[in-house]
mmCIF file of C-alpha atoms in Angstrom:
data_model
loop_
_atom_site.group_PDB
_atom_site.id
_atom_site.type_symbol
_atom_site.label_atom_id
_atom_site.label_comp_id
_atom_site.label_asym_id
_atom_site.label_seq_id
_atom_site.Cartn_x
_atom_site.Cartn_y
_atom_site.Cartn_z
ATOM 1 C CA UNK A 1 14.782 -106.121 63.305
ATOM 2 C CA UNK A 2 15.854 -103.054 61.373
ATOM 3 C CA UNK A 3 13.469 -100.785 59.916
ATOM 4 C CA UNK A 4 13.591 -99.066 56.695
ATOM 5 C CA UNK A 5 12.947 -95.378 57.046
ATOM 6 C CA UNK A 6 10.091 -94.443 54.215
ATOM 7 C CA UNK A 7 10.385 -90.884 51.911
ATOM 8 C CA UNK A 8 7.289 -89.334 50.198
ATOM 9 C CA UNK A 9 7.794 -89.648 47.276
ATOM 10 C CA UNK A 10 7.770 -85.538 45.794
ATOM 11 C CA UNK A 11 4.185 -84.815 44.142
ATOM 12 C CA UNK A 12 3.977 -85.244 40.871
ATOM 13 C CA UNK A 13 3.942 -81.914 38.638
ATOM 14 C CA UNK A 14 2.206 -82.568 36.320
ATOM 15 C CA UNK A 15 -1.058 -82.243 38.022
ATOM 16 C CA UNK A 16 -2.166 -78.270 37.152
ATOM 17 C CA UNK A 17 -1.420 -76.009 40.021
ATOM 18 C CA UNK A 18 -3.051 -72.886 40.131
ATOM 19 C CA UNK A 19 -0.443 -70.975 40.685
ATOM 20 C CA UNK A 20 1.940 -71.951 38.187
ATOM 21 C CA UNK A 21 -0.053 -71.895 35.445
ATOM 22 C CA UNK A 22 -1.512 -67.667 35.817
ATOM 23 C CA UNK A 23 2.197 -67.622 36.290
ATOM 24 C CA UNK A 24 2.676 -68.335 33.360
ATOM 25 C CA UNK A 25 0.497 -66.405 32.013
ATOM 26 C CA UNK A 26 1.552 -63.198 32.318
ATOM 27 C CA UNK A 27 4.966 -65.062 31.343
ATOM 28 C CA UNK A 28 3.030 -65.417 27.690
ATOM 29 C CA UNK A 29 0.898 -61.802 28.154
ATOM 30 C CA UNK A 30 4.478 -60.381 28.522
ATOM 31 C CA UNK A 31 6.144 -61.898 26.113
ATOM 32 C CA UNK A 32 3.176 -61.295 24.028
ATOM 33 C CA UNK A 33 3.283 -57.505 24.912
ATOM 34 C CA UNK A 34 6.300 -57.377 22.756
ATOM 35 C CA UNK A 35 5.758 -58.577 19.765
ATOM 36 C CA UNK A 36 2.704 -56.123 18.270
ATOM 37 C CA UNK A 37 2.697 -58.125 15.147
ATOM 38 C CA UNK A 38 0.907 -60.984 16.887
ATOM 39 C CA UNK A 39 -1.626 -59.350 19.496
ATOM 40 C CA UNK A 40 -3.182 -57.454 15.953
ATOM 41 C CA UNK A 41 -3.321 -60.359 13.913
ATOM 42 C CA UNK A 42 -4.859 -61.624 16.696
ATOM 43 C CA UNK A 43 -7.544 -59.218 17.534
ATOM 44 C CA UNK A 44 -8.086 -57.134 14.167
ATOM 45 C CA UNK A 45 -8.090 -59.395 11.602
ATOM 46 C CA UNK A 46 -11.675 -61.509 12.529
ATOM 47 C CA UNK A 47 -12.738 -57.395 12.516
ATOM 48 C CA UNK A 48 -11.868 -56.638 9.226
ATOM 49 C CA UNK A 49 -13.084 -60.346 7.347
ATOM 50 C CA UNK A 50 -16.087 -59.055 9.043
ATOM 51 C CA UNK A 51 -15.610 -55.512 7.993
ATOM 52 C CA UNK A 52 -15.273 -56.745 4.664
ATOM 53 C CA UNK A 53 -17.430 -59.249 4.634
ATOM 54 C CA UNK A 54 -20.313 -56.823 5.325
ATOM 55 C CA UNK A 55 -19.463 -54.632 1.991
ATOM 56 C CA UNK A 56 -18.848 -57.999 -0.152
ATOM 57 C CA UNK A 57 -22.778 -58.460 0.951
ATOM 58 C CA UNK A 58 -23.417 -54.581 0.291
ATOM 59 C CA UNK A 59 -26.202 -54.818 -1.868
ATOM 60 C CA UNK A 60 -27.751 -58.083 -0.098
ATOM 61 C CA UNK A 61 -28.042 -57.620 3.578
ATOM 62 C CA UNK A 62 -29.676 -60.371 4.580
ATOM 63 C CA UNK A 63 -26.665 -62.864 3.000
ATOM 64 C CA UNK A 64 -24.535 -60.687 5.118
ATOM 65 C CA UNK A 65 -26.753 -61.904 8.756
ATOM 66 C CA UNK A 66 -27.223 -65.329 8.295
ATOM 67 C CA UNK A 67 -22.704 -65.872 7.340
ATOM 68 C CA UNK A 68 -22.027 -63.875 9.248
ATOM 69 C CA UNK A 69 -23.444 -63.996 11.956
ATOM 70 C CA UNK A 70 -21.699 -68.159 11.657
ATOM 71 C CA UNK A 71 -18.030 -66.512 10.774
ATOM 72 C CA UNK A 72 -18.351 -65.042 13.878
ATOM 73 C CA UNK A 73 -17.602 -67.458 15.650
ATOM 74 C CA UNK A 74 -15.850 -69.687 12.118
ATOM 75 C CA UNK A 75 -13.300 -66.511 12.368
ATOM 76 C CA UNK A 76 -11.730 -65.833 16.008
ATOM 77 C CA UNK A 77 -10.911 -69.938 16.311
ATOM 78 C CA UNK A 78 -9.071 -69.570 13.103
ATOM 79 C CA UNK A 79 -7.011 -67.070 13.803
ATOM 80 C CA UNK A 80 -6.445 -68.450 17.096
ATOM 81 C CA UNK A 81 -5.246 -71.722 16.418
ATOM 82 C CA UNK A 82 -3.369 -70.415 13.281
ATOM 83 C CA UNK A 83 -1.935 -68.111 15.923
ATOM 84 C CA UNK A 84 -0.886 -70.533 18.985
ATOM 85 C CA UNK A 85 0.054 -73.600 17.579
ATOM 86 C CA UNK A 86 2.750 -71.428 15.539
ATOM 87 C CA UNK A 87 3.761 -69.430 19.077
ATOM 88 C CA UNK A 88 3.997 -72.359 20.717
ATOM 89 C CA UNK A 89 5.496 -74.266 18.428
ATOM 90 C CA UNK A 90 8.345 -71.292 19.684
ATOM 91 C CA UNK A 91 8.353 -71.949 22.706
ATOM 92 C CA UNK A 92 9.354 -75.941 22.059
ATOM 93 C CA UNK A 93 12.118 -74.260 18.718
ATOM 94 C CA UNK A 94 13.476 -72.144 21.490
ATOM 95 C CA UNK A 95 14.620 -74.527 24.149
ATOM 96 C CA UNK A 96 12.165 -72.414 26.587
ATOM 97 C CA UNK A 97 9.980 -75.100 26.771
ATOM 98 C CA UNK A 98 12.591 -77.286 27.777
ATOM 99 C CA UNK A 99 13.957 -75.459 30.481
ATOM 100 C CA UNK A 100 10.670 -74.967 31.533
ATOM 101 C CA UNK A 101 9.254 -78.269 31.938
ATOM 102 C CA UNK A 102 13.353 -78.942 34.159
ATOM 103 C CA UNK A 103 11.748 -76.638 36.377
ATOM 104 C CA UNK A 104 8.847 -77.197 38.569
ATOM 105 C CA UNK A 105 5.996 -76.889 35.878
ATOM 106 C CA UNK A 106 3.523 -79.234 34.654
ATOM 107 C CA UNK A 107 3.354 -80.601 31.674
ATOM 108 C CA UNK A 108 -1.173 -79.845 32.616
ATOM 109 C CA UNK A 109 -0.004 -75.903 33.800
ATOM 110 C CA UNK A 110 2.114 -75.337 30.852
ATOM 111 C CA UNK A 111 -0.603 -75.727 29.148
ATOM 112 C CA UNK A 112 -4.305 -74.390 31.133
ATOM 113 C CA UNK A 113 -1.450 -71.372 31.586
ATOM 114 C CA UNK A 114 -1.399 -71.005 27.617
ATOM 115 C CA UNK A 115 -4.649 -71.515 27.404
ATOM 116 C CA UNK A 116 -5.821 -68.903 29.948
ATOM 117 C CA UNK A 117 -3.620 -66.370 28.599
ATOM 118 C CA UNK A 118 -4.749 -66.524 25.244
ATOM 119 C CA UNK A 119 -8.257 -66.771 26.146
ATOM 120 C CA UNK A 120 -7.824 -63.353 28.366
ATOM 121 C CA UNK A 121 -7.148 -62.172 24.469
ATOM 122 C CA UNK A 122 -9.796 -64.562 22.765
ATOM 123 C CA UNK A 123 -11.993 -62.350 24.646
ATOM 124 C CA UNK A 124 -10.856 -59.386 24.141
ATOM 125 C CA UNK A 125 -11.297 -60.376 19.995
ATOM 126 C CA UNK A 126 -14.246 -62.128 20.360
ATOM 127 C CA UNK A 127 -16.044 -58.462 22.705
ATOM 128 C CA UNK A 128 -14.752 -56.836 19.752
ATOM 129 C CA UNK A 129 -15.142 -58.793 16.338
ATOM 130 C CA UNK A 130 -19.192 -59.239 18.006
ATOM 131 C CA UNK A 131 -19.735 -55.083 18.615
ATOM 132 C CA UNK A 132 -18.167 -53.733 15.631
ATOM 133 C CA UNK A 133 -20.572 -57.170 14.097
ATOM 134 C CA UNK A 134 -23.263 -56.053 15.890
ATOM 135 C CA UNK A 135 -23.728 -51.997 16.331
ATOM 136 C CA UNK A 136 -21.514 -50.869 14.073
ATOM 137 C CA UNK A 137 -21.990 -53.010 10.697
ATOM 138 C CA UNK A 138 -25.973 -53.785 11.040
ATOM 139 C CA UNK A 139 -25.995 -57.782 11.815
ATOM 140 C CA UNK A 140 -29.763 -58.586 12.135
ATOM 141 C CA UNK A 141 -29.666 -61.184 15.177
ATOM 142 C CA UNK A 142 -32.517 -62.240 16.615
ATOM 143 C CA UNK A 143 -31.777 -62.746 20.026
ATOM 144 C CA UNK A 144 -28.941 -61.171 22.177
ATOM 145 C CA UNK A 145 -25.692 -60.373 21.699
ATOM 146 C CA UNK A 146 -24.532 -61.253 24.365
ATOM 147 C CA UNK A 147 -25.114 -64.443 23.397
ATOM 148 C CA UNK A 148 -23.131 -64.908 20.538
ATOM 149 C CA UNK A 149 -20.443 -63.411 22.086
ATOM 150 C CA UNK A 150 -20.441 -66.726 24.348
ATOM 151 C CA UNK A 151 -20.343 -68.389 20.494
ATOM 152 C CA UNK A 152 -17.632 -66.417 19.543
ATOM 153 C CA UNK A 153 -15.666 -66.990 23.145
ATOM 154 C CA UNK A 154 -15.242 -70.032 22.843
ATOM 155 C CA UNK A 155 -14.567 -71.151 19.284
ATOM 156 C CA UNK A 156 -11.775 -68.297 19.799
ATOM 157 C CA UNK A 157 -11.204 -70.774 22.957
ATOM 158 C CA UNK A 158 -12.161 -74.009 21.339
ATOM 159 C CA UNK A 159 -9.323 -72.876 18.277
ATOM 160 C CA UNK A 160 -6.357 -72.192 20.909
ATOM 161 C CA UNK A 161 -6.713 -75.998 22.283
ATOM 162 C CA UNK A 162 -6.636 -77.022 19.183
ATOM 163 C CA UNK A 163 -3.532 -75.152 18.337
ATOM 164 C CA UNK A 164 -2.160 -76.505 21.365
ATOM 165 C CA UNK A 165 -2.902 -79.631 20.842
ATOM 166 C CA UNK A 166 -0.809 -79.570 16.802
ATOM 167 C CA UNK A 167 1.523 -78.469 18.405
ATOM 168 C CA UNK A 168 3.398 -80.171 19.306
ATOM 169 C CA UNK A 169 2.937 -82.764 16.272
ATOM 170 C CA UNK A 170 4.821 -79.429 14.551
ATOM 171 C CA UNK A 171 8.570 -80.242 13.485
ATOM 172 C CA UNK A 172 8.363 -76.103 12.626
ATOM 173 C CA UNK A 173 6.309 -73.716 12.253
ATOM 174 C CA UNK A 174 5.835 -74.199 8.173
ATOM 175 C CA UNK A 175 4.351 -78.045 9.224
ATOM 176 C CA UNK A 176 2.320 -75.466 12.180
ATOM 177 C CA UNK A 177 0.313 -73.891 8.794
ATOM 178 C CA UNK A 178 0.370 -77.460 7.589
ATOM 179 C CA UNK A 179 -2.096 -78.417 9.540
ATOM 180 C CA UNK A 180 -4.063 -75.353 9.400
ATOM 181 C CA UNK A 181 -5.830 -78.083 5.816
ATOM 182 C CA UNK A 182 -5.620 -80.603 7.796
ATOM 183 C CA UNK A 183 -7.846 -79.396 10.751
ATOM 184 C CA UNK A 184 -9.362 -76.474 9.973
ATOM 185 C CA UNK A 185 -10.602 -77.349 5.986
ATOM 186 C CA UNK A 186 -12.634 -80.555 6.951
ATOM 187 C CA UNK A 187 -14.735 -78.804 9.722
ATOM 188 C CA UNK A 188 -15.441 -75.041 7.214
ATOM 189 C CA UNK A 189 -16.676 -77.308 4.159
ATOM 190 C CA UNK A 190 -18.581 -79.826 7.029
ATOM 191 C CA UNK A 191 -19.783 -77.240 8.866
ATOM 192 C CA UNK A 192 -23.631 -76.494 7.498
ATOM 193 C CA UNK A 193 -22.295 -72.580 6.257
ATOM 194 C CA UNK A 194 -22.659 -73.952 2.631
ATOM 195 C CA UNK A 195 -24.964 -75.503 2.704
ATOM 196 C CA UNK A 196 -27.285 -77.402 4.893
ATOM 197 C CA UNK A 197 -25.958 -80.769 7.250
ATOM 198 C CA UNK A 198 -28.606 -82.355 6.351
ATOM 199 C CA UNK A 199 -28.633 -81.885 2.667
ATOM 200 C CA UNK A 200 -25.398 -83.839 2.888
ATOM 201 C CA UNK A 201 -24.738 -86.898 1.957
ATOM 202 C CA UNK A 202 -24.748 -89.628 4.602
ATOM 203 C CA UNK A 203 -21.547 -90.261 5.241
ATOM 204 C CA UNK A 204 -20.444 -86.411 5.351
ATOM 205 C CA UNK A 205 -22.896 -85.874 7.698
ATOM 206 C CA UNK A 206 -22.044 -88.572 9.956
ATOM 207 C CA UNK A 207 -18.427 -87.173 10.411
ATOM 208 C CA UNK A 208 -19.972 -82.854 10.655
ATOM 209 C CA UNK A 209 -21.712 -84.743 13.656
ATOM 210 C CA UNK A 210 -17.921 -85.472 15.150
ATOM 211 C CA UNK A 211 -16.440 -82.564 14.647
ATOM 212 C CA UNK A 212 -17.057 -79.236 16.936
ATOM 213 C CA UNK A 213 -17.089 -75.809 14.481
ATOM 214 C CA UNK A 214 -20.309 -77.773 13.260
ATOM 215 C CA UNK A 215 -22.240 -77.110 16.777
ATOM 216 C CA UNK A 216 -20.633 -73.646 16.039
ATOM 217 C CA UNK A 217 -22.487 -72.469 13.643
ATOM 218 C CA UNK A 218 -25.775 -74.219 15.369
ATOM 219 C CA UNK A 219 -25.062 -71.829 18.306
ATOM 220 C CA UNK A 220 -24.954 -68.885 16.350
ATOM 221 C CA UNK A 221 -27.823 -70.479 14.021
ATOM 222 C CA UNK A 222 -30.125 -70.445 17.813
ATOM 223 C CA UNK A 223 -28.968 -66.664 18.133
ATOM 224 C CA UNK A 224 -29.819 -65.864 14.888
ATOM 225 C CA UNK A 225 -34.017 -66.823 15.228
ATOM 226 C CA UNK A 226 -34.590 -67.438 18.238
ATOM 227 C CA UNK A 227 -35.402 -64.750 20.210
ATOM 228 C CA UNK A 228 -34.813 -66.575 23.841
ATOM 229 C CA UNK A 229 -31.750 -68.926 25.240
ATOM 230 C CA UNK A 230 -33.285 -72.695 23.424
ATOM 231 C CA UNK A 231 -32.125 -75.934 24.436
ATOM 232 C CA UNK A 232 -30.239 -76.051 21.426
ATOM 233 C CA UNK A 233 -28.177 -73.435 22.204
ATOM 234 C CA UNK A 234 -27.435 -74.839 24.953
ATOM 235 C CA UNK A 235 -25.906 -78.690 24.684
ATOM 236 C CA UNK A 236 -24.038 -76.507 21.312
ATOM 237 C CA UNK A 237 -21.904 -74.511 23.516
ATOM 238 C CA UNK A 238 -21.776 -77.313 26.243
ATOM 239 C CA UNK A 239 -20.654 -79.225 23.590
ATOM 240 C CA UNK A 240 -18.168 -76.787 21.473
ATOM 241 C CA UNK A 241 -16.821 -75.829 25.752
ATOM 242 C CA UNK A 242 -16.675 -79.740 26.169
ATOM 243 C CA UNK A 243 -14.657 -80.303 23.129
ATOM 244 C CA UNK A 244 -11.925 -77.241 23.352
ATOM 245 C CA UNK A 245 -11.664 -78.953 27.272
ATOM 246 C CA UNK A 246 -10.536 -82.323 25.493
ATOM 247 C CA UNK A 247 -8.389 -80.787 23.294
ATOM 248 C CA UNK A 248 -6.263 -78.802 25.997
ATOM 249 C CA UNK A 249 -6.238 -82.364 28.505
ATOM 250 C CA UNK A 250 -4.743 -84.109 24.906
ATOM 251 C CA UNK A 251 -2.586 -81.139 24.606
ATOM 252 C CA UNK A 252 -1.046 -81.752 27.922
ATOM 253 C CA UNK A 253 -1.065 -85.194 27.754
ATOM 254 C CA UNK A 254 1.111 -84.991 24.181
ATOM 255 C CA UNK A 255 3.421 -82.777 25.052
ATOM 256 C CA UNK A 256 7.075 -83.407 24.302
ATOM 257 C CA UNK A 257 10.555 -81.516 26.091
ATOM 258 C CA UNK A 258 11.727 -81.075 23.061
ATOM 259 C CA UNK A 259 11.441 -81.188 19.024
ATOM 260 C CA UNK A 260 13.070 -84.244 17.343
#
């Protein structure tokens, strides 16, 4: 009677490993350290936009108060989307991504590493933008500025997740930029920044209810008008965070080794 030897299959690299994800994040941050223009774009552009907005409405401070809080979340989302999508695509077109995935590094590790690296920059970006708006530009909010920072950070992380996700479908940096009108602009128009969402056509209102930027703006407005953290604010923040996590999971699932 013969027995067949059994071997234990190797652990799948698709499972998330904290040490591999951290190592990936450190590698990305080291690369970004040698690209000061990209770092400046991520960190300074939202601050510059808020500064310009404040003095565009120099004669109408209340207008700045009503729109500045919303844009405090929208600007980080847009910049992180652009930078993350282009940076990730550059890894793929240069062959770096293929070499990394040939190692014991799963897709989830790679996506998590990028999210950690750009998330660290998002913290700096959101903190600077919030501090500038509240303590230098005089943004008048009823609630705690720390709640503004929470929403701004979640928005930046959402932009990072969206950038990682769409980079899987672009073949060039130009195509990555082209995704912005398709992914960002509809959310910008339907998020309630220009008109209340309940005043829109019912079809557009229903679409806006499914878009994460709508809840980012709603969360900022909750801080703008309420002294304490409300249930609506908590709901909005959890939805934005949940959308960011969902998009990261989809990004790991759709990540490809090659561009072509």
